[in-house]
Coordinates of C-alpha atoms and ligand atoms in Angstrom, one line a residue:
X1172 CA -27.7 47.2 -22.4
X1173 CA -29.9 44.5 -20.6
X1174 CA -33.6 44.9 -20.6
X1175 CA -36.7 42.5 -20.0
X1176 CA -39.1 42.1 -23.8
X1177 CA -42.3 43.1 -22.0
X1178 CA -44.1 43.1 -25.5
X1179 CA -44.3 42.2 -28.8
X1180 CA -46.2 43.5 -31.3
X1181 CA -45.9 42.2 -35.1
X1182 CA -45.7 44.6 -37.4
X1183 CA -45.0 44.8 -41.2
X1184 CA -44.9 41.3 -42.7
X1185 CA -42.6 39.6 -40.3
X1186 CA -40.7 43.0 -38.5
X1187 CA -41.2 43.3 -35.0
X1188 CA -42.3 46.3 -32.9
X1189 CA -40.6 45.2 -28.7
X1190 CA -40.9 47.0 -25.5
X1191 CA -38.3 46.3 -23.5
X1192 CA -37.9 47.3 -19.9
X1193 CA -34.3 48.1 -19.2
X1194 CA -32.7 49.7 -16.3
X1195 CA -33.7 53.5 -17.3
X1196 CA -36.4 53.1 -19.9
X1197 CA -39.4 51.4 -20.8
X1198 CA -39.0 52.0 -24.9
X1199 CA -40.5 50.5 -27.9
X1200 CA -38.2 49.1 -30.1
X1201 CA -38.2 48.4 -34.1
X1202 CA -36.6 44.9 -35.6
X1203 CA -36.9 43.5 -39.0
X1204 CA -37.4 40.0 -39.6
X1205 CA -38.1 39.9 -35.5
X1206 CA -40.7 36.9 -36.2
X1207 CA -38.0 35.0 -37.0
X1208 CA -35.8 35.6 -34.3
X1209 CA -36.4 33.0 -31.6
X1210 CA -34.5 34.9 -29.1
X1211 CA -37.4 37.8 -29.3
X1212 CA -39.9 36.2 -26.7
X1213 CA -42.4 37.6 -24.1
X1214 CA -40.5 38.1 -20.4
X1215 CA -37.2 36.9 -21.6
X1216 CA -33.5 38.8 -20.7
X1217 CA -32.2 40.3 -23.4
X1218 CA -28.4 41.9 -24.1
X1219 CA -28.7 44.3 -26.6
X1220 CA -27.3 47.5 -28.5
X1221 CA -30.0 50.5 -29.0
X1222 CA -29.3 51.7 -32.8
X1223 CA -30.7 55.0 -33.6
X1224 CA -33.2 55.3 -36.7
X1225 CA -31.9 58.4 -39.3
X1226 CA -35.6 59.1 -40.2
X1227 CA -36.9 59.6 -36.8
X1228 CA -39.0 56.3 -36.8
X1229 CA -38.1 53.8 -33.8
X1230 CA -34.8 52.9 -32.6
X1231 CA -33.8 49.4 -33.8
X1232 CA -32.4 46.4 -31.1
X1233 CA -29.3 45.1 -32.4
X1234 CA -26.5 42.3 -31.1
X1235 CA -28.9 40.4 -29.6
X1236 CA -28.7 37.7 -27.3
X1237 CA -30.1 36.1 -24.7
X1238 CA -29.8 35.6 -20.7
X1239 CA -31.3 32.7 -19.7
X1240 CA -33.0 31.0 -17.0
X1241 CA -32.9 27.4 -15.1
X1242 CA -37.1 27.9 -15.0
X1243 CA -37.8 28.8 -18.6
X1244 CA -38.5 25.1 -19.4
X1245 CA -40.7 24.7 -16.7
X1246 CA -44.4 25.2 -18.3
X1247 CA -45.9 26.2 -15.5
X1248 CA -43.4 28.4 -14.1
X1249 CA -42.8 30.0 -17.3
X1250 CA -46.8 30.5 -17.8
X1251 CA -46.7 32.6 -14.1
X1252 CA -43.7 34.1 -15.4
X1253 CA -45.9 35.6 -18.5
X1254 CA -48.7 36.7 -16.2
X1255 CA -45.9 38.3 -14.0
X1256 CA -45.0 40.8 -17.3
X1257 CA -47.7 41.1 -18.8
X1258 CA -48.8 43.2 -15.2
X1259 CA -45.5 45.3 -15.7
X1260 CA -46.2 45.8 -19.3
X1261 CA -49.8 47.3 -18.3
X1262 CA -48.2 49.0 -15.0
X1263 CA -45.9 50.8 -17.4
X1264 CA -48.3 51.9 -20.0
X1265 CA -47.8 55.2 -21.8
X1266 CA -44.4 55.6 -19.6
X1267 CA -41.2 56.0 -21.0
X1268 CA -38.5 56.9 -18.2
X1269 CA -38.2 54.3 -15.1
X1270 CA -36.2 54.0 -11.7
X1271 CA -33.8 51.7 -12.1
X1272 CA -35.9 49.4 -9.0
X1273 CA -38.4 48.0 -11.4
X1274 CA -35.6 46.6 -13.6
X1275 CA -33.6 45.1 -10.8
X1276 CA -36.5 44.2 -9.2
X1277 CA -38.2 42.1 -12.1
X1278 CA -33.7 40.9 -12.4
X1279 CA -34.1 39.8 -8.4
X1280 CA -37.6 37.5 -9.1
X1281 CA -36.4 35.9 -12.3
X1282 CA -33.2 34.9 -10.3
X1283 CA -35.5 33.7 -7.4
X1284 CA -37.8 32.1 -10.1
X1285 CA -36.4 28.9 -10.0
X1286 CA -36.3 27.7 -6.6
X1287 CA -39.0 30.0 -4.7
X1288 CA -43.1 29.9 -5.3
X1289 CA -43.8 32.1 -8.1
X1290 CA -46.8 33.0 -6.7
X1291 CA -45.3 33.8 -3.3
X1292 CA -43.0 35.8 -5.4
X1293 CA -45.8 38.0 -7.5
X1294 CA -47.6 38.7 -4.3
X1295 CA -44.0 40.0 -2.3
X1296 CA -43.2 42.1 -5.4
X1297 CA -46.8 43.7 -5.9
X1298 CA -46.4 45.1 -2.7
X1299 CA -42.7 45.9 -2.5
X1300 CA -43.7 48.0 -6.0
X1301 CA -46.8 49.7 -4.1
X1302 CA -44.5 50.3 -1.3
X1303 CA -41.5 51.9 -3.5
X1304 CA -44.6 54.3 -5.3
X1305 CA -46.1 55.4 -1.6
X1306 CA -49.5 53.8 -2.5
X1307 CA -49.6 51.0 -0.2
X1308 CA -52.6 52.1 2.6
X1309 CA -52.6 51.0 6.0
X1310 CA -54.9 48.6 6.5
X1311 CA -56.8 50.6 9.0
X1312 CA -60.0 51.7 7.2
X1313 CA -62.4 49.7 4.6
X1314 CA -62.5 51.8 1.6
X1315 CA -65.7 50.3 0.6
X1316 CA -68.0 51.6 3.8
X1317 CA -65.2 53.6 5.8
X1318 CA -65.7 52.2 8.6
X1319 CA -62.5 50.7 10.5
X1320 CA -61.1 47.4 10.3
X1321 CA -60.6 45.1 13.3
X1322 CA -59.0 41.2 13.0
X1323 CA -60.2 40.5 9.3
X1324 CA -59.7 41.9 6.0
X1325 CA -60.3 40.9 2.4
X1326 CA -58.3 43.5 0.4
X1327 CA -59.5 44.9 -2.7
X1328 CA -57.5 45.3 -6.4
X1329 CA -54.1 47.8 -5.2
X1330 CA -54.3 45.8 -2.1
X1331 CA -56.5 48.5 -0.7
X1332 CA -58.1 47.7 2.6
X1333 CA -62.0 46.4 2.7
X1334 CA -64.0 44.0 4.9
X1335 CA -64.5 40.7 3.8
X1336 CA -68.5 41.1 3.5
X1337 CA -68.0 44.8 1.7
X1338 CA -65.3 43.5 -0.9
X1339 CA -67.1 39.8 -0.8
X1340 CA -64.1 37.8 -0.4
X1341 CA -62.4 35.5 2.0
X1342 CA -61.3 37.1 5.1
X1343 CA -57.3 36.6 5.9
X1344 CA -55.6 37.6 9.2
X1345 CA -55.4 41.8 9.4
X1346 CA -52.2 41.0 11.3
X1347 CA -50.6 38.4 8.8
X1348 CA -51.3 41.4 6.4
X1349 CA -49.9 43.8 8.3
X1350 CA -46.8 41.4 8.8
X1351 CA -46.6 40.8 4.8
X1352 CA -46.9 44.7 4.3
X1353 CA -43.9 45.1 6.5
X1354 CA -41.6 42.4 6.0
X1355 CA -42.7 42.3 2.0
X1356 CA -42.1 38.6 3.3
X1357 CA -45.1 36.1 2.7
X1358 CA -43.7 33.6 5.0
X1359 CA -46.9 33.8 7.6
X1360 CA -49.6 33.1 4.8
X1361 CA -50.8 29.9 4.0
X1362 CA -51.5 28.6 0.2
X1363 CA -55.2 29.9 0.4
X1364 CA -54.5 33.0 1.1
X1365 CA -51.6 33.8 -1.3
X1366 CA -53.9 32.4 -4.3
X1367 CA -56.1 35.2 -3.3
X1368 CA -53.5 37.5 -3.2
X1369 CA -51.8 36.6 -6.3
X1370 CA -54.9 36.7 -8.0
X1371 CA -55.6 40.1 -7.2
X1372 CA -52.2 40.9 -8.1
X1373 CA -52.7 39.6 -11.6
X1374 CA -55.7 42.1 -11.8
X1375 CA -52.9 44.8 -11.8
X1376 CA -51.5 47.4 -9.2
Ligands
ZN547 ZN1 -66.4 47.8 4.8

């Protein structure tokens, strides 16, 4: 089974408790000695066999290795790359059984890691993901004072729709929005404005 390590928790002396993300599941996972295992690290693609635990207690990750990727050497791609999880690790909070779409989803970016903008690829996915769970609001109305929205828009965490005085933010194009809420491309943004976006991203969706 393949599955993403979206956390890792240490547990007694140097055993591991790790949430993986796999194609049907978001599970928590029990491995002794795990601290020592340098393949067990935040965000990376793991193959792996799920070995059921005869008192009950966690299942245990076994025949472990690792998928790897061009980017994972790159510091500063691998530092977005982090931020990137640790939003699907709170997204997925409390939840046990997943689509298969967040996995292959999460597969897609890490393969697009490499050679696209990270951030590019954060904001694209945030919305994709919103999109996929029906939450994604026209951009029609500021949630803040209810009142419609005409060119500009500053959106608020969720990529809810607010006026750029109400949500006290930059204003950005409602119709490069609207464009980046149905393409899921980013292509019509400039750098500004996709730091702004990715930022809110990072505050979780
Ligand atoms: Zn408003």
């Amino acid at each position: 089974m393949k599955g993403f390590i979206l956390k890792l928790q240490r547990a007694r002396d140097e055993d591991m408790i790790v949430t993986i993300l796999s194609p049907t599941s978001v599970k928590k996972y029990y491995r002794f000695y795990g601290a020592r295992h340098s393949i067990l690290q935040m965000g990376y693609l793991i193959d792996f066999e799920e070995e059921q635990d005869k008192a009950n207690f966690l299942p245990r990750v076994r025949s472990l290795s690792h998928i790897g990727f061009p980017w994972l050497y790159d510091r500063e791609k691998l530092m977005l790359w982090h931020q990137f999880i640790a939003i699907f690790e709170r997204h997925f909070r409390d939840i046990e059984s997943v689509e298969s779409f967040y996995f292959y989803t999460l597969l897609e970016a890490a393969k697009r890691w490499e050679k696209q903008s990270p951030k590019r690829l954060i904001v694209e996915v945030a919305i994709n993901i919103l999109k996929y769970e029906g939450r994604l609001q026209p951009p029609s109305h500021c949630v803040i004072c209810n009142n419609q929205i005409d060119k500009s828009i500053a959106p608020i965490q969720g990529f809810l729709p607010a006026h750029p005085e109400c949500a006290k933010s930059p204003a950005i194009s409602k119709k490069d929005l609207m464009n980046l809420f149905e393409s899921g491309s980013t292509i019509l943004l400039d750098d500004a404005t996709i730091e702004q976006l990715y930022l809110l991203a990072l505050k979780g969706f």
